[in-house]
Amino acid sequence: MAFGKSIRTFWDGRWHDGDMAVMKAADHGIWQGTSVFDGARYFDGMCPDLDLHCARVNRSAEALMITPTCAPEDMAAIIREGLQSFGPGQAVYIRPMYWALHGSELGIVPMAGATGFAISLEEVAMPDRDFATTVTRTRFRRPVLEDAVCNAKAGCLYPNNARMLVEAQAKGFGNALVADALGNLAESATANVFLVKDGVVFTPIPNGTFLAGITRARHISNLRADGVEVREAVLTFEDAHAADEIFLSGNFAKVTAVKAFDDTAYKDRPMTARARKLYWDWAATQR
């Protein structure tokens, strides 16, 4: 089910208007969960880091033993062609995706070279720049690579995210801060997390339990170039309570301010605003 409007679908070698049916009931990707996607954004006439998102979806496919069929540079060119139907005032969520069509002789293992490929362009507004969410803890944790395909943006990982969000919302919060297997802070249910303390920005060091995002890396680069000290470190939930600010980082919203973690409130959020401005200023150079 779509959650936006003005949808275009690239499938079977060409662009189609509308939300196309692209999978069959016996496709391996439906009943075995062998599907991956990536998310990029078009907004204000900008499409930042599109090349990196296209490259990552191919790496995600390989992690699930799905054969990628579209080179990243070709994928980016197809997406830019599809975006020509949207105006600079429209915000678009860009999803290239692969899924396995058939199983190998082992059944649950995807057959090499049997790959479905589609791209969905869906008009979805960017969140308001003044929006701020609240977060709480969740009993659900991030898995390790030995348990799940943590090195891929795989559809099969997202039901765990969904139950984190449902638990958080049942407690009256907008999102959840999530622990890794050792109980340390990993990220939120939907995005990477940054803490700010005494002018220094901290973010959990990648340990294989969460996807260290493209937008996360861009924030680190932008902030450091602007003279801000950014440290990747092992962080606890106590560090989050002691922080001066928290903000979330993901492709969908780029920067999401956090106004409270349980009963800890963050009233002044200058670094969050700085990270957002730096990102938009950088993105404007990539038109």
Coordinates of N, CA and C in Angstrom, one line a residue, residues 19-220:
D19 N 1.2 3.0 -9.5 CA 1.8 1.9 -8.7 C 1.5 0.6 -9.3
M20 N 2.6 0.1 -10.0 CA 2.4 -1.2 -10.8 C 2.5 -2.4 -10.0
A21 N 1.8 -3.5 -10.4 CA 2.0 -4.8 -9.8 C 3.2 -5.4 -10.5
V22 N 4.3 -5.7 -9.7 CA 5.5 -6.2 -10.3 C 6.0 -7.6 -9.8
M23 N 5.3 -8.1 -8.8 CA 5.7 -9.4 -8.3 C 4.6 -10.5 -8.5
K24 N 5.0 -11.7 -8.5 CA 4.0 -12.8 -8.7 C 4.0 -13.7 -7.4
A25 N 2.9 -14.4 -7.2 CA 2.7 -15.1 -6.0 C 3.8 -16.1 -5.6
A26 N 4.5 -16.7 -6.7 CA 5.5 -17.7 -6.4 C 6.9 -17.1 -6.4
D27 N 7.0 -15.8 -6.6 CA 8.3 -15.2 -6.5 C 9.0 -15.5 -5.1
H28 N 10.2 -15.8 -5.2 CA 11.0 -16.1 -4.0 C 11.0 -15.0 -3.0
G29 N 11.0 -13.8 -3.5 CA 11.0 -12.6 -2.7 C 9.8 -12.4 -1.8
I30 N 8.6 -13.0 -2.2 CA 7.4 -12.9 -1.4 C 7.4 -13.9 -0.3
W31 N 7.6 -15.2 -0.7 CA 7.4 -16.2 0.4 C 8.7 -16.5 1.2
Q32 N 9.9 -16.1 0.7 CA 11.1 -16.3 1.4 C 11.7 -15.0 1.9
G33 N 11.1 -13.9 1.6 CA 11.6 -12.6 2.1 C 12.9 -12.1 1.6
T34 N 13.3 -12.6 0.4 CA 14.5 -12.2 -0.2 C 14.3 -10.9 -1.1
S35 N 14.2 -9.8 -0.4 CA 14.0 -8.5 -1.0 C 14.8 -7.4 -0.3
V36 N 15.4 -6.5 -1.1 CA 16.1 -5.4 -0.6 C 15.7 -4.1 -1.3
F37 N 15.9 -3.0 -0.6 CA 15.6 -1.7 -1.2 C 16.5 -0.7 -0.7
D38 N 16.5 0.5 -1.3 CA 17.2 1.6 -0.7 C 16.3 2.8 -0.9
G39 N 16.6 3.9 -0.1 CA 15.8 5.1 -0.1 C 16.7 6.3 -0.4
A40 N 16.3 7.1 -1.4 CA 16.9 8.3 -1.6 C 15.8 9.4 -1.7
R41 N 16.2 10.6 -1.7 CA 15.2 11.7 -1.7 C 15.5 12.8 -2.8
Y42 N 14.4 13.3 -3.3 CA 14.4 14.4 -4.2 C 13.6 15.5 -3.5
F43 N 14.2 16.7 -3.3 CA 13.4 17.8 -2.6 C 14.1 19.1 -3.0
D44 N 13.4 20.2 -3.1 CA 13.9 21.5 -3.4 C 14.8 21.4 -4.6
G45 N 14.5 20.5 -5.6 CA 15.2 20.4 -6.8 C 16.5 19.7 -6.6
M46 N 16.8 19.0 -5.4 CA 18.0 18.4 -5.1 C 17.8 16.9 -4.9
C47 N 18.8 16.1 -5.2 CA 18.8 14.7 -5.1 C 20.1 14.2 -4.5
P48 N 20.4 14.5 -3.2 CA 21.7 14.3 -2.7 C 22.1 12.8 -2.5
D49 N 23.4 12.5 -2.8 CA 23.9 11.2 -2.6 C 23.2 10.1 -3.3
L50 N 22.5 10.4 -4.4 CA 21.8 9.4 -5.2 C 22.7 8.3 -5.6
D51 N 24.0 8.6 -6.0 CA 24.9 7.6 -6.5 C 25.2 6.6 -5.4
L52 N 25.4 7.1 -4.2 CA 25.7 6.2 -3.0 C 24.5 5.3 -2.7
H53 N 23.3 5.8 -2.8 CA 22.1 4.9 -2.5 C 22.0 3.8 -3.6
C54 N 22.3 4.2 -4.8 CA 22.2 3.2 -5.9 C 23.3 2.1 -5.7
A55 N 24.5 2.5 -5.3 CA 25.5 1.5 -5.0 C 25.2 0.6 -3.8
R56 N 24.6 1.2 -2.8 CA 24.2 0.4 -1.6 C 23.2 -0.6 -1.9
V57 N 22.2 -0.3 -2.7 CA 21.2 -1.3 -3.0 C 21.8 -2.5 -3.7
N58 N 22.8 -2.3 -4.5 CA 23.5 -3.5 -5.1 C 24.2 -4.3 -4.0
R59 N 24.9 -3.6 -3.1 CA 25.6 -4.3 -2.0 C 24.6 -5.1 -1.2
S60 N 23.4 -4.5 -0.9 CA 22.4 -5.2 -0.1 C 21.9 -6.4 -0.8
A61 N 21.7 -6.3 -2.1 CA 21.3 -7.5 -2.9 C 22.3 -8.6 -2.7
E62 N 23.6 -8.3 -2.9 CA 24.7 -9.3 -2.8 C 24.7 -9.9 -1.4
A63 N 24.4 -9.2 -0.4 CA 24.4 -9.7 1.0 C 23.3 -10.7 1.2
L64 N 22.2 -10.6 0.4 CA 21.1 -11.6 0.4 C 21.2 -12.7 -0.7
M65 N 22.4 -12.7 -1.3 CA 22.7 -13.6 -2.4 C 21.7 -13.4 -3.6
I66 N 21.3 -12.2 -3.8 CA 20.5 -11.8 -5.0 C 21.4 -11.2 -6.0
T67 N 21.4 -11.5 -7.2 CA 22.3 -11.0 -8.2 C 21.8 -9.6 -8.7
P68 N 22.6 -8.5 -8.4 CA 22.2 -7.2 -8.9 C 22.2 -7.2 -10.5
T69 N 21.3 -6.5 -11.1 CA 21.2 -6.5 -12.5 C 21.3 -5.1 -13.2
C70 N 21.5 -4.1 -12.3 CA 21.6 -2.7 -12.9 C 22.8 -2.0 -12.2
A71 N 23.7 -1.6 -13.0 CA 24.9 -0.9 -12.5 C 24.4 0.4 -11.8
P72 N 25.1 0.8 -10.7 CA 24.7 2.0 -10.0 C 24.5 3.3 -10.8
E73 N 25.5 3.5 -11.8 CA 25.4 4.7 -12.6 C 24.2 4.6 -13.6
D74 N 23.9 3.4 -14.0 CA 22.7 3.3 -14.9 C 21.4 3.5 -14.1
M75 N 21.4 3.0 -12.9 CA 20.3 3.1 -12.0 C 20.0 4.6 -11.7
A76 N 21.1 5.4 -11.4 CA 21.0 6.8 -11.1 C 20.4 7.5 -12.3
A77 N 20.9 7.1 -13.5 CA 20.4 7.8 -14.8 C 18.9 7.5 -15.0
I78 N 18.5 6.3 -14.7 CA 17.1 5.9 -14.9 C 16.2 6.7 -13.9
I79 N 16.7 6.9 -12.6 CA 16.0 7.6 -11.6 C 15.8 9.1 -12.0
R80 N 16.9 9.7 -12.5 CA 16.9 11.1 -12.9 C 15.9 11.3 -14.1
E81 N 15.9 10.3 -14.9 CA 14.9 10.4 -16.0 C 13.5 10.4 -15.5
G82 N 13.2 9.5 -14.5 CA 11.9 9.4 -13.9 C 11.5 10.7 -13.2
L83 N 12.5 11.3 -12.6 CA 12.2 12.5 -11.8 C 11.8 13.7 -12.6
Q84 N 12.1 13.6 -13.9 CA 11.7 14.8 -14.8 C 10.2 15.0 -14.8
S85 N 9.4 14.1 -14.4 CA 8.0 14.3 -14.3 C 7.5 15.1 -13.1
F86 N 8.5 15.3 -12.2 CA 8.2 16.0 -10.9 C 8.8 17.4 -11.0
G87 N 8.1 18.3 -10.4 CA 8.6 19.7 -10.3 C 9.5 19.9 -9.1
P88 N 10.3 21.0 -9.1 CA 11.3 21.2 -8.0 C 10.5 21.4 -6.7
G89 N 9.3 21.8 -6.7 CA 8.5 22.0 -5.5 C 7.9 20.7 -4.9
Q90 N 8.1 19.6 -5.6 CA 7.6 18.3 -5.1 C 8.7 17.6 -4.4
A91 N 8.4 16.9 -3.4 CA 9.4 16.0 -2.7 C 9.0 14.6 -3.0
V92 N 10.1 13.8 -3.3 CA 9.8 12.5 -3.8 C 10.7 11.5 -3.0
Y93 N 10.1 10.4 -2.6 CA 10.8 9.3 -2.0 C 11.2 8.3 -3.1
I94 N 12.4 8.0 -3.2 CA 13.0 7.2 -4.3 C 13.4 5.8 -3.7
R95 N 12.8 4.7 -4.3 CA 13.1 3.4 -3.8 C 13.5 2.5 -4.9
P96 N 14.7 2.2 -5.2 CA 15.1 1.1 -6.1 C 15.1 -0.2 -5.2
M97 N 14.7 -1.2 -5.9 CA 14.5 -2.5 -5.1 C 14.8 -3.7 -6.0
Y98 N 15.3 -4.7 -5.4 CA 15.6 -6.0 -6.0 C 14.8 -7.1 -5.2
W99 N 14.4 -8.2 -5.8 CA 14.0 -9.4 -5.1 C 14.3 -10.6 -5.9
A100 N 14.4 -11.7 -5.3 CA 14.7 -13.0 -5.9 C 13.5 -13.5 -6.6
L101 N 13.6 -14.0 -7.8 CA 12.5 -14.6 -8.5 C 12.3 -16.1 -8.2
H102 N 13.4 -16.8 -8.1 CA 13.3 -18.2 -8.0 C 14.3 -18.7 -6.9
G103 N 14.0 -19.9 -6.4 CA 15.0 -20.5 -5.5 C 15.9 -21.4 -6.3
S104 N 17.1 -21.7 -5.7 CA 18.0 -22.6 -6.3 C 17.6 -24.0 -6.0
E105 N 18.5 -25.0 -6.3 CA 18.2 -26.4 -6.0 C 18.1 -26.6 -4.4
L106 N 18.5 -25.6 -3.7 CA 18.4 -25.6 -2.2 C 17.1 -25.0 -1.7
G107 N 16.3 -24.5 -2.6 CA 15.0 -24.1 -2.2 C 15.0 -22.7 -1.6
I108 N 15.4 -22.6 -0.4 CA 15.4 -21.3 0.3 C 16.5 -20.3 -0.2
V109 N 17.5 -20.8 -0.9 CA 18.6 -20.0 -1.4 C 18.2 -19.4 -2.7
P110 N 18.4 -18.1 -3.0 CA 18.0 -17.6 -4.3 C 18.8 -18.2 -5.4
M111 N 18.1 -18.3 -6.5 CA 18.8 -18.7 -7.7 C 19.7 -17.6 -8.3
A112 N 20.9 -17.8 -8.6 CA 21.8 -16.8 -9.2 C 21.2 -16.3 -10.5
G113 N 21.2 -15.0 -10.7 CA 20.8 -14.4 -12.0 C 19.3 -14.3 -12.2
A114 N 18.5 -14.8 -11.2 CA 17.0 -14.7 -11.3 C 16.5 -13.6 -10.4
T115 N 16.5 -12.4 -11.0 CA 16.3 -11.2 -10.1 C 15.2 -10.3 -10.7
G116 N 14.3 -9.9 -9.8 CA 13.4 -8.8 -10.1 C 13.9 -7.5 -9.8
F117 N 13.6 -6.5 -10.6 CA 14.1 -5.1 -10.3 C 13.1 -4.1 -10.6
A118 N 12.9 -3.2 -9.7 CA 11.9 -2.1 -10.0 C 12.4 -0.8 -9.2
I119 N 11.9 0.3 -9.6 CA 12.1 1.6 -8.9 C 10.8 2.2 -8.7
S120 N 10.5 2.7 -7.5 CA 9.3 3.4 -7.2 C 9.6 4.9 -6.8
L121 N 9.0 5.8 -7.5 CA 9.1 7.2 -7.2 C 7.7 7.6 -6.6
E122 N 7.7 8.1 -5.4 CA 6.5 8.4 -4.8 C 6.5 9.8 -4.1
E123 N 5.6 10.6 -4.5 CA 5.6 12.0 -3.9 C 5.2 11.9 -2.4
V124 N 6.2 12.2 -1.6 CA 6.0 12.2 -0.1 C 6.6 13.5 0.4
A125 N 5.9 14.3 1.1 CA 6.4 15.6 1.6 C 7.6 15.3 2.6
M126 N 8.5 16.3 2.6 CA 9.5 16.3 3.7 C 8.9 16.7 5.0
P127 N 9.3 16.1 6.1 CA 8.8 16.6 7.4 C 9.1 18.1 7.6
D128 N 8.2 18.7 8.3 CA 8.4 20.2 8.6 C 9.7 20.3 9.4
R129 N 10.5 21.4 9.0 CA 11.8 21.6 9.6 C 11.7 21.8 11.1
D130 N 10.6 22.2 11.7 CA 10.4 22.5 13.1 C 9.9 21.3 13.8
F131 N 9.7 20.2 13.1 CA 9.1 19.0 13.8 C 10.2 18.4 14.7
A132 N 9.7 18.0 15.9 CA 10.6 17.3 16.9 C 9.8 16.1 17.5
T133 N 10.5 15.0 17.6 CA 9.8 13.8 18.1 C 10.2 13.5 19.6
T134 N 9.6 12.5 20.2 CA 10.0 12.1 21.5 C 10.4 10.6 21.4
V135 N 11.3 10.1 22.3 CA 11.8 8.8 22.2 C 11.7 8.1 23.6
T136 N 11.6 6.8 23.5 CA 11.7 6.0 24.7 C 12.5 4.8 24.5
R137 N 12.6 3.9 25.4 CA 13.3 2.6 25.2 C 12.3 1.5 24.7
T138 N 12.9 0.5 24.1 CA 12.1 -0.6 23.7 C 12.8 -1.9 24.1
R139 N 12.0 -2.9 24.4 CA 12.6 -4.2 24.8 C 13.2 -5.0 23.6
F140 N 12.9 -4.5 22.4 CA 13.4 -5.2 21.2 C 14.8 -4.6 20.8
R141 N 15.7 -5.5 20.4 CA 17.0 -5.1 20.1 C 17.5 -5.3 18.7
R142 N 18.6 -4.7 18.3 CA 19.2 -5.0 17.0 C 19.9 -6.3 17.1
P143 N 19.7 -7.1 16.0 CA 20.4 -8.4 15.9 C 21.9 -8.2 15.5
V144 N 22.6 -9.3 15.6 CA 24.0 -9.3 15.1 C 24.0 -10.1 13.7
L145 N 25.2 -9.9 13.0 CA 25.2 -10.5 11.7 C 25.0 -12.0 11.7
E146 N 25.4 -12.7 12.8 CA 25.2 -14.1 12.9 C 23.7 -14.5 13.0
D147 N 22.9 -13.5 13.3 CA 21.4 -13.7 13.5 C 20.6 -13.3 12.3
A148 N 21.1 -12.2 11.6 CA 20.3 -11.6 10.6 C 21.2 -10.8 9.6
V149 N 20.6 -10.4 8.5 CA 21.5 -9.7 7.5 C 21.6 -8.2 7.8
C150 N 22.3 -7.9 8.8 CA 22.4 -6.6 9.3 C 23.2 -5.7 8.3
N151 N 23.9 -6.3 7.4 CA 24.8 -5.6 6.4 C 24.0 -5.3 5.2
A152 N 22.7 -5.4 5.2 CA 21.8 -5.1 4.0 C 20.6 -4.2 4.5
K153 N 20.1 -3.5 3.5 CA 18.8 -2.8 3.7 C 17.8 -3.7 3.2
A154 N 17.5 -4.7 4.0 CA 16.6 -5.8 3.6 C 15.2 -5.7 4.2
G155 N 14.2 -6.0 3.4 CA 12.8 -5.9 3.9 C 12.5 -6.7 5.1
C156 N 13.2 -7.9 5.2 CA 12.9 -8.8 6.3 C 13.4 -8.3 7.6
L157 N 14.2 -7.2 7.7 CA 14.5 -6.6 8.9 C 13.5 -5.7 9.5
Y158 N 12.6 -5.2 8.7 CA 11.7 -4.1 9.1 C 10.6 -4.5 10.0
P159 N 10.1 -5.7 10.0 CA 9.1 -6.1 11.1 C 9.6 -5.8 12.5
N160 N 10.9 -6.0 12.7 CA 11.4 -5.7 14.0 C 11.4 -4.2 14.3
N161 N 11.6 -3.4 13.3 CA 11.5 -2.0 13.5 C 10.0 -1.6 13.8
A162 N 9.1 -2.3 13.1 CA 7.7 -1.9 13.3 C 7.3 -2.2 14.7
R163 N 7.7 -3.3 15.3 CA 7.2 -3.6 16.7 C 7.9 -2.7 17.7
M164 N 9.1 -2.2 17.4 CA 9.7 -1.2 18.2 C 8.8 0.1 18.2
L165 N 8.4 0.5 17.0 CA 7.6 1.7 16.9 C 6.2 1.6 17.6
V166 N 5.6 0.4 17.4 CA 4.3 0.2 18.0 C 4.4 0.2 19.5
E167 N 5.5 -0.4 20.1 CA 5.7 -0.4 21.5 C 5.9 1.1 22.0
A168 N 6.7 1.8 21.3 CA 7.0 3.2 21.7 C 5.7 4.1 21.6
Q169 N 4.9 3.9 20.6 CA 3.7 4.7 20.5 C 2.7 4.3 21.5
A170 N 2.6 3.0 21.9 CA 1.7 2.6 22.9 C 2.1 3.2 24.3
K171 N 3.3 3.6 24.4 CA 3.8 4.3 25.6 C 3.7 5.8 25.5
G172 N 3.2 6.3 24.4 CA 3.0 7.7 24.2 C 4.2 8.5 23.6
F173 N 5.1 7.8 22.9 CA 6.3 8.4 22.3 C 6.3 8.2 20.8
G174 N 7.1 9.0 20.1 CA 7.1 8.9 18.7 C 8.0 7.9 18.1
N175 N 9.1 7.6 18.8 CA 10.1 6.7 18.3 C 10.7 6.0 19.5
A176 N 11.7 5.1 19.2 CA 12.4 4.3 20.3 C 13.9 4.4 20.0
L177 N 14.6 4.5 21.1 CA 16.0 4.3 21.1 C 16.3 2.8 21.3
V178 N 17.2 2.2 20.6 CA 17.3 0.8 20.5 C 18.7 0.3 21.0
A179 N 18.7 -0.8 21.7 CA 20.0 -1.3 22.2 C 20.5 -2.4 21.2
D180 N 21.9 -2.5 21.2 CA 22.5 -3.6 20.5 C 22.4 -4.9 21.3
A181 N 23.1 -5.9 20.9 CA 23.0 -7.2 21.6 C 23.6 -7.1 23.0
L182 N 24.5 -6.1 23.2 CA 25.2 -6.0 24.5 C 24.5 -5.0 25.4
G183 N 23.4 -4.4 24.9 CA 22.7 -3.4 25.7 C 23.1 -2.0 25.6
N184 N 24.1 -1.7 24.7 CA 24.5 -0.3 24.4 C 23.6 0.3 23.4
L185 N 23.6 1.6 23.3 CA 22.8 2.4 22.3 C 23.3 2.1 20.9
A186 N 22.3 1.7 20.1 CA 22.7 1.4 18.7 C 22.2 2.5 17.7
E187 N 20.9 2.7 17.8 CA 20.2 3.8 16.9 C 18.8 3.9 17.4
S188 N 17.9 4.5 16.5 CA 16.5 4.5 16.8 C 15.8 3.4 16.0
A189 N 14.5 3.3 16.1 CA 13.8 2.3 15.4 C 13.8 2.6 13.9
T190 N 14.1 3.8 13.5 CA 14.0 4.2 12.1 C 15.2 4.9 11.5
A191 N 16.2 5.3 12.4 CA 17.3 6.1 11.9 C 18.4 6.0 12.8
N192 N 19.6 6.5 12.4 CA 20.8 6.6 13.2 C 20.6 7.7 14.2
V193 N 21.4 7.7 15.3 CA 21.2 8.7 16.4 C 22.5 9.4 16.7
F194 N 22.4 10.7 17.0 CA 23.5 11.5 17.4 C 23.2 12.1 18.8
L195 N 24.2 12.2 19.7 CA 24.1 12.9 20.9 C 25.0 14.1 20.9
V196 N 24.7 15.1 21.6 CA 25.5 16.3 21.7 C 25.8 16.6 23.2
K197 N 27.0 16.7 23.6 CA 27.4 17.0 24.9 C 28.6 18.0 25.0
D198 N 28.3 19.2 25.6 CA 29.4 20.2 25.7 C 30.0 20.6 24.3
G199 N 29.2 20.7 23.3 CA 29.7 21.1 22.0 C 30.3 20.0 21.2
V200 N 30.4 18.8 21.7 CA 30.9 17.6 21.0 C 29.8 16.7 20.6
V201 N 29.8 16.2 19.3 CA 28.8 15.3 18.8 C 29.3 13.9 18.9
F202 N 28.4 13.0 19.4 CA 28.8 11.6 19.6 C 27.7 10.8 18.8
T203 N 28.2 9.7 18.2 CA 27.3 8.7 17.6 C 27.8 7.3 17.8
P204 N 26.9 6.3 17.9 CA 27.4 5.0 18.2 C 28.3 4.5 17.1
I205 N 29.4 3.9 17.5 CA 30.4 3.3 16.6 C 29.8 2.1 15.9
P206 N 29.9 2.0 14.5 CA 29.3 0.9 13.9 C 29.9 -0.4 14.4
N207 N 29.1 -1.3 14.8 CA 29.5 -2.6 15.3 C 28.9 -3.8 14.6
G208 N 28.3 -3.6 13.5 CA 27.7 -4.7 12.7 C 26.2 -4.9 13.1
T209 N 25.7 -4.3 14.1 CA 24.3 -4.5 14.5 C 23.3 -3.6 13.8
F210 N 23.8 -2.5 13.2 CA 22.9 -1.5 12.6 C 23.6 -1.0 11.3
L211 N 22.8 -0.5 10.4 CA 23.3 0.0 9.1 C 23.7 1.5 9.4
A212 N 25.0 1.7 9.3 CA 25.6 3.1 9.4 C 25.3 3.8 8.1
G213 N 24.3 4.7 8.2 CA 23.7 5.3 7.0 C 24.5 6.2 6.2
I214 N 24.1 6.4 5.0 CA 24.7 7.4 4.1 C 24.6 8.8 4.6
T215 N 23.4 9.1 5.1 CA 23.1 10.5 5.6 C 23.9 10.7 6.9
R216 N 24.0 9.6 7.7 CA 24.8 9.7 8.9 C 26.3 10.1 8.6
A217 N 26.8 9.4 7.6 CA 28.2 9.7 7.2 C 28.3 11.2 6.6
R218 N 27.3 11.6 6.0 CA 27.3 13.0 5.4 C 27.3 14.0 6.6
H219 N 26.5 13.8 7.6 CA 26.5 14.7 8.8 C 27.8 14.7 9.4
I220 N 28.5 13.6 9.6 CA 29.8 13.5 10.2 C 30.8 14.4 9.4

